[in-house]
PDB file of C-alpha atoms in Angstrom:
ATOM      1  CA  UNK A 138      46.374  53.667 131.395  1.00 38.00           C
ATOM      2  CA  UNK A 139      47.325  56.003 128.550  1.00 37.00           C
ATOM      3  CA  UNK A 140      46.572  53.362 125.941  1.00 46.00           C
ATOM      4  CA  UNK A 141      43.179  52.648 127.499  1.00 46.00           C
ATOM      5  CA  UNK A 142      42.387  56.358 127.533  1.00 34.00           C
ATOM      6  CA  UNK A 143      43.499  56.703 123.914  1.00 37.00           C
ATOM      7  CA  UNK A 144      41.413  53.673 122.980  1.00 45.00           C
ATOM      8  CA  UNK A 145      38.409  55.264 124.656  1.00 39.00           C
ATOM      9  CA  UNK A 146      38.977  58.517 122.708  1.00 39.00           C
ATOM     10  CA  UNK A 147      39.232  56.720 119.399  1.00 42.00           C
ATOM     11  CA  UNK A 148      36.534  54.148 120.176  1.00 47.00           C
ATOM     12  CA  UNK A 149      38.731  51.098 119.670  1.00 44.00           C
ATOM     13  CA  UNK A 150      41.322  49.008 121.399  1.00 40.00           C
ATOM     14  CA  UNK A 151      44.929  50.072 121.670  1.00 36.00           C
ATOM     15  CA  UNK A 152      47.582  47.555 120.714  1.00 37.00           C
ATOM     16  CA  UNK A 153      49.676  46.512 123.699  1.00 36.00           C
ATOM     17  CA  UNK A 154      53.217  47.797 123.703  1.00 35.00           C
ATOM     18  CA  UNK A 155      55.748  45.349 122.343  1.00 37.00           C
ATOM     19  CA  UNK A 156      57.169  43.124 125.050  1.00 36.00           C
ATOM     20  CA  UNK A 157      60.736  43.899 126.032  1.00 35.00           C
ATOM     21  CA  UNK A 158      63.149  41.560 127.710  1.00 39.00           C
ATOM     22  CA  UNK A 159      63.585  42.291 131.435  1.00 39.00           C
ATOM     23  CA  UNK A 160      66.090  45.095 131.868  1.00 41.00           C
ATOM     24  CA  UNK A 161      66.093  45.928 128.153  1.00 38.00           C
ATOM     25  CA  UNK A 162      66.147  49.565 127.194  1.00 39.00           C
ATOM     26  CA  UNK A 163      64.562  51.409 124.310  1.00 38.00           C
ATOM     27  CA  UNK A 164      65.857  54.442 122.405  1.00 40.00           C
ATOM     28  CA  UNK A 165      63.232  56.517 124.248  1.00 39.00           C
ATOM     29  CA  UNK A 166      64.419  55.682 127.770  1.00 41.00           C
ATOM     30  CA  UNK A 167      65.335  58.823 129.636  1.00 42.00           C
ATOM     31  CA  UNK A 168      64.245  61.149 126.828  1.00 42.00           C
ATOM     32  CA  UNK A 169      61.867  63.965 127.525  1.00 44.00           C
ATOM     33  CA  UNK A 170      60.866  67.254 126.037  1.00 43.00           C
ATOM     34  CA  UNK A 171      61.648  70.198 128.285  1.00 46.00           C
ATOM     35  CA  UNK A 172      61.750  67.916 131.337  1.00 50.00           C
ATOM     36  CA  UNK A 173      58.201  66.619 130.801  1.00 51.00           C
ATOM     37  CA  UNK A 174      57.081  63.114 130.000  1.00 60.00           C
ATOM     38  CA  UNK A 175      56.053  62.503 126.418  1.00 63.00           C
ATOM     39  CA  UNK A 176      52.272  62.618 126.057  1.00 78.00           C
ATOM     40  CA  UNK A 177      50.524  62.456 122.710  1.00 85.00           C
ATOM     41  CA  UNK A 178      48.026  65.253 122.226  1.00 87.00           C
ATOM     42  CA  UNK A 179      45.031  64.750 119.954  1.00 89.00           C
ATOM     43  CA  UNK A 180      43.118  67.657 118.473  1.00 91.00           C
ATOM     44  CA  UNK A 181      40.082  67.165 116.232  1.00 93.00           C
ATOM     45  CA  UNK A 182      40.242  68.203 112.575  1.00 91.00           C
ATOM     46  CA  UNK A 183      36.927  69.166 110.985  1.00 90.00           C
ATOM     47  CA  UNK A 184      35.945  69.556 107.360  1.00 88.00           C
ATOM     48  CA  UNK A 185      33.971  72.498 105.930  1.00 89.00           C
ATOM     49  CA  UNK A 186      30.696  70.964 107.107  1.00 94.00           C
ATOM     50  CA  UNK A 187      32.130  70.640 110.633  1.00 93.00           C
ATOM     51  CA  UNK A 188      32.329  66.834 110.401  1.00 93.00           C
ATOM     52  CA  UNK A 189      35.193  65.122 112.203  1.00 93.00           C
ATOM     53  CA  UNK A 190      37.661  63.815 109.620  1.00 93.00           C
ATOM     54  CA  UNK A 191      40.646  63.087 111.821  1.00 93.00           C
ATOM     55  CA  UNK A 192      43.000  64.153 114.551  1.00 93.00           C
ATOM     56  CA  UNK A 193      46.118  66.271 114.617  1.00 93.00           C
ATOM     57  CA  UNK A 194      48.574  64.247 116.689  1.00 92.00           C
ATOM     58  CA  UNK A 195      51.512  65.854 118.444  1.00 89.00           C
ATOM     59  CA  UNK A 196      53.518  65.613 121.615  1.00 83.00           C
ATOM     60  CA  UNK A 197      52.162  67.666 124.445  1.00 73.00           C
ATOM     61  CA  UNK A 198      54.455  70.539 125.184  1.00 59.00           C
ATOM     62  CA  UNK A 199      55.039  71.243 128.823  1.00 56.00           C
ATOM     63  CA  UNK A 200      54.791  74.536 130.632  1.00 50.00           C
ATOM     64  CA  UNK A 201      58.485  75.137 130.062  1.00 48.00           C
ATOM     65  CA  UNK A 202      58.238  74.863 126.265  1.00 47.00           C
ATOM     66  CA  UNK A 203      60.276  78.018 125.741  1.00 44.00           C
ATOM     67  CA  UNK A 204      63.252  76.142 124.243  1.00 49.00           C
ATOM     68  CA  UNK A 205      62.297  75.687 120.611  1.00 55.00           C
ATOM     69  CA  UNK A 206      65.779  75.123 119.223  1.00 56.00           C
ATOM     70  CA  UNK A 207      66.446  72.738 116.345  1.00 58.00           C
ATOM     71  CA  UNK A 208      67.699  69.930 118.605  1.00 60.00           C
ATOM     72  CA  UNK A 209      64.544  70.090 120.725  1.00 68.00           C
ATOM     73  CA  UNK A 210      62.320  70.069 117.609  1.00 76.00           C
ATOM     74  CA  UNK A 211      64.240  67.161 116.103  1.00 78.00           C
ATOM     75  CA  UNK A 212      63.957  65.175 119.337  1.00 83.00           C
ATOM     76  CA  UNK A 213      60.230  65.933 119.470  1.00 84.00           C
ATOM     77  CA  UNK A 214      59.736  64.583 115.923  1.00 88.00           C
ATOM     78  CA  UNK A 215      61.680  61.388 116.655  1.00 88.00           C
ATOM     79  CA  UNK A 216      59.776  60.811 119.889  1.00 88.00           C
ATOM     80  CA  UNK A 217      56.399  61.412 118.245  1.00 90.00           C
ATOM     81  CA  UNK A 218      57.112  58.925 115.458  1.00 90.00           C
ATOM     82  CA  UNK A 219      58.436  56.370 117.941  1.00 87.00           C
ATOM     83  CA  UNK A 220      55.378  56.687 120.151  1.00 85.00           C
ATOM     84  CA  UNK A 221      52.960  56.514 117.219  1.00 88.00           C
ATOM     85  CA  UNK A 222      54.719  53.338 116.105  1.00 83.00           C
ATOM     86  CA  UNK A 223      53.643  51.578 119.306  1.00 82.00           C
ATOM     87  CA  UNK A 224      49.982  52.514 118.861  1.00 82.00           C
ATOM     88  CA  UNK A 225      47.764  50.603 116.478  1.00 81.00           C
ATOM     89  CA  UNK A 226      46.769  53.717 114.534  1.00 84.00           C
ATOM     90  CA  UNK A 227      44.754  51.980 111.841  1.00 81.00           C
ATOM     91  CA  UNK A 228      42.414  50.507 114.459  1.00 82.00           C
ATOM     92  CA  UNK A 229      42.407  53.604 116.649  1.00 83.00           C
ATOM     93  CA  UNK A 230      41.574  55.945 113.785  1.00 86.00           C
ATOM     94  CA  UNK A 231      38.989  53.723 112.049  1.00 85.00           C
ATOM     95  CA  UNK A 232      38.169  55.670 108.860  1.00 87.00           C
ATOM     96  CA  UNK A 233      39.668  58.916 110.179  1.00 93.00           C
ATOM     97  CA  UNK A 234      42.990  60.517 109.348  1.00 95.00           C
ATOM     98  CA  UNK A 235      46.045  61.303 111.479  1.00 95.00           C
ATOM     99  CA  UNK A 236      47.634  64.688 110.752  1.00 96.00           C
ATOM    100  CA  UNK A 237      51.283  64.693 111.845  1.00 95.00           C
ATOM    101  CA  UNK A 238      53.657  67.682 111.668  1.00 94.00           C
ATOM    102  CA  UNK A 239      57.120  66.517 110.698  1.00 94.00           C
ATOM    103  CA  UNK A 240      60.357  68.163 109.625  1.00 94.00           C
ATOM    104  CA  UNK A 241      61.368  66.908 106.171  1.00 94.00           C
ATOM    105  CA  UNK A 242      64.715  65.761 107.559  1.00 91.00           C
ATOM    106  CA  UNK A 243      62.771  62.933 109.298  1.00 92.00           C
ATOM    107  CA  UNK A 244      60.788  61.873 106.222  1.00 92.00           C
ATOM    108  CA  UNK A 245      62.909  58.741 105.801  1.00 91.00           C
ATOM    109  CA  UNK A 246      62.496  57.644 109.440  1.00 90.00           C
ATOM    110  CA  UNK A 247      61.532  53.962 109.537  1.00 89.00           C
ATOM    111  CA  UNK A 248      58.858  54.701 112.143  1.00 91.00           C
ATOM    112  CA  UNK A 249      57.016  56.849 109.598  1.00 93.00           C
ATOM    113  CA  UNK A 250      57.244  54.076 107.014  1.00 91.00           C
ATOM    114  CA  UNK A 251      55.531  51.691 109.452  1.00 90.00           C
ATOM    115  CA  UNK A 252      52.485  53.917 110.020  1.00 93.00           C
ATOM    116  CA  UNK A 253      49.276  53.230 108.041  1.00 93.00           C
ATOM    117  CA  UNK A 254      50.034  55.357 104.964  1.00 93.00           C
ATOM    118  CA  UNK A 255      46.439  55.747 103.760  1.00 93.00           C
ATOM    119  CA  UNK A 256      45.380  57.172 107.116  1.00 94.00           C
ATOM    120  CA  UNK A 257      48.241  59.653 107.504  1.00 95.00           C
ATOM    121  CA  UNK A 258      48.715  63.205 106.331  1.00 96.00           C
ATOM    122  CA  UNK A 259      52.200  64.495 107.036  1.00 96.00           C
ATOM    123  CA  UNK A 260      52.307  68.264 107.423  1.00 96.00           C
ATOM    124  CA  UNK A 261      55.790  68.974 106.124  1.00 96.00           C
ATOM    125  CA  UNK A 262      57.992  71.456 107.911  1.00 94.00           C
ATOM    126  CA  UNK A 263      60.613  72.482 105.390  1.00 95.00           C
ATOM    127  CA  UNK A 264      64.192  72.926 106.534  1.00 90.00           C
ATOM    128  CA  UNK A 265      67.594  73.591 105.023  1.00 89.00           C
ATOM    129  CA  UNK A 266      70.146  71.065 103.810  1.00 88.00           C
ATOM    130  CA  UNK A 267      67.667  68.705 102.110  1.00 91.00           C
ATOM    131  CA  UNK A 268      68.468  67.273  98.690  1.00 92.00           C
ATOM    132  CA  UNK A 269      65.525  68.209  96.454  1.00 93.00           C
ATOM    133  CA  UNK A 270      65.843  65.186  94.130  1.00 93.00           C
ATOM    134  CA  UNK A 271      65.945  62.751  97.064  1.00 93.00           C
ATOM    135  CA  UNK A 272      62.969  64.462  98.695  1.00 94.00           C
ATOM    136  CA  UNK A 273      60.974  64.155  95.455  1.00 94.00           C
ATOM    137  CA  UNK A 274      61.710  60.425  95.258  1.00 94.00           C
ATOM    138  CA  UNK A 275      60.694  59.819  98.885  1.00 95.00           C
ATOM    139  CA  UNK A 276      57.466  61.832  98.570  1.00 95.00           C
ATOM    140  CA  UNK A 277      56.574  60.004  95.373  1.00 94.00           C
ATOM    141  CA  UNK A 278      57.152  56.605  97.025  1.00 94.00           C
ATOM    142  CA  UNK A 279      54.992  57.530 100.030  1.00 95.00           C
ATOM    143  CA  UNK A 280      52.302  58.911  97.730  1.00 95.00           C
ATOM    144  CA  UNK A 281      52.153  55.596  95.875  1.00 94.00           C
ATOM    145  CA  UNK A 282      51.469  53.952  99.259  1.00 94.00           C
ATOM    146  CA  UNK A 283      48.581  56.372  99.817  1.00 95.00           C
ATOM    147  CA  UNK A 284      50.157  58.837 102.247  1.00 96.00           C
ATOM    148  CA  UNK A 285      49.164  62.468 101.764  1.00 97.00           C
ATOM    149  CA  UNK A 286      51.076  65.635 102.523  1.00 97.00           C
ATOM    150  CA  UNK A 287      50.358  69.182 103.597  1.00 96.00           C
ATOM    151  CA  UNK A 288      52.309  72.395 104.000  1.00 96.00           C
ATOM    152  CA  UNK A 289      51.830  75.534 106.058  1.00 93.00           C
ATOM    153  CA  UNK A 290      50.901  78.562 104.010  1.00 92.00           C
ATOM    154  CA  UNK A 291      53.709  80.380 105.836  1.00 92.00           C
ATOM    155  CA  UNK A 292      56.278  78.168 104.100  1.00 93.00           C
ATOM    156  CA  UNK A 293      55.184  78.942 100.539  1.00 90.00           C
ATOM    157  CA  UNK A 294      58.320  81.043  99.958  1.00 92.00           C
ATOM    158  CA  UNK A 295      60.737  78.320 101.149  1.00 95.00           C
ATOM    159  CA  UNK A 296      63.038  77.062  98.351  1.00 92.00           C
ATOM    160  CA  UNK A 297      61.695  73.499  98.768  1.00 94.00           C
ATOM    161  CA  UNK A 298      58.038  74.574  98.495  1.00 95.00           C
ATOM    162  CA  UNK A 299      58.095  74.229  94.709  1.00 94.00           C
ATOM    163  CA  UNK A 300      59.596  70.747  95.079  1.00 93.00           C
ATOM    164  CA  UNK A 301      56.852  69.435  97.402  1.00 95.00           C
ATOM    165  CA  UNK A 302      53.934  71.252  95.729  1.00 95.00           C
ATOM    166  CA  UNK A 303      52.985  68.417  93.308  1.00 94.00           C
ATOM    167  CA  UNK A 304      52.446  66.053  96.260  1.00 93.00           C
ATOM    168  CA  UNK A 305      50.409  68.370  98.489  1.00 95.00           C
ATOM    169  CA  UNK A 306      46.830  67.518  99.398  1.00 95.00           C
ATOM    170  CA  UNK A 307      46.423  70.025 102.241  1.00 93.00           C
ATOM    171  CA  UNK A 308      47.428  73.567 103.073  1.00 91.00           C
ATOM    172  CA  UNK A 309      47.585  74.601 106.724  1.00 90.00           C
ATOM    173  CA  UNK A 310      46.141  78.059 107.273  1.00 86.00           C
ATOM    174  CA  UNK A 311      47.501  79.697 110.395  1.00 72.00           C
ATOM    175  CA  UNK A 312      45.918  83.111 110.851  1.00 65.00           C
ATOM    176  CA  UNK A 313      47.946  83.930 113.977  1.00 58.00           C
ATOM    177  CA  UNK A 314      51.283  82.155 114.320  1.00 49.00           C
ATOM    178  CA  UNK A 315      51.530  83.091 118.012  1.00 47.00           C
ATOM    179  CA  UNK A 316      48.518  80.919 118.779  1.00 44.00           C
ATOM    180  CA  UNK A 317      49.704  77.341 118.422  1.00 46.00           C
ATOM    181  CA  UNK A 318      46.186  75.935 118.545  1.00 43.00           C
ATOM    182  CA  UNK A 319      44.708  78.232 115.893  1.00 40.00           C
ATOM    183  CA  UNK A 320      45.403  76.346 112.749  1.00 48.00           C
ATOM    184  CA  UNK A 321      42.997  75.202 110.112  1.00 54.00           C
ATOM    185  CA  UNK A 322      43.680  72.418 107.669  1.00 57.00           C
ATOM    186  CA  UNK A 323      42.298  73.096 104.225  1.00 58.00           C
ATOM    187  CA  UNK A 324      42.044  70.351 101.645  1.00 57.00           C
ATOM    188  CA  UNK A 325      44.040  71.179  98.539  1.00 52.00           C
ATOM    189  CA  UNK A 326      41.020  70.179  96.437  1.00 49.00           C
ATOM    190  CA  UNK A 327      38.899  72.800  98.243  1.00 49.00           C
ATOM    191  CA  UNK A 328      41.230  75.633  97.235  1.00 44.00           C
TER     192      UNK A 328
END
């Protein structure tokens, strides 16, 4: 039902989930965020003229979303990428763009590599312990495939911000960090 609903939202047909052998398990079996089932949330992203250009895709956070530790965030990123892998994003999005928040430690995840690069903007969430030279090489490779990147304005002082700056196409403006839904994506070319 979820795939039909998502197809209705995006105006296309969802790809059926890959067939599994009877009794086979997937890496997502039994995983949840804060005790809730994983549900992909879609929020519209508008340009300056208020035209729909894409959707910010994320996992719905349940009522008990108080635990925001690193393990929970990492699990959320892995689950989001795994779930997006099953969807046929290029058909669901048509000419629109998917905006996906992702910690840089997951930038080499194979699920990300299998998404339609030209239709994805990865909003990087910078973290510690990342090799700057390796990150540069990965961002450059994704950029050559057509993937674009963004960064929150609140992370401009992070040590890796200077490393990712040449590959940024978007800046996320968040006037009030306490309001999760009040973010505005600004095209780097509009700045």
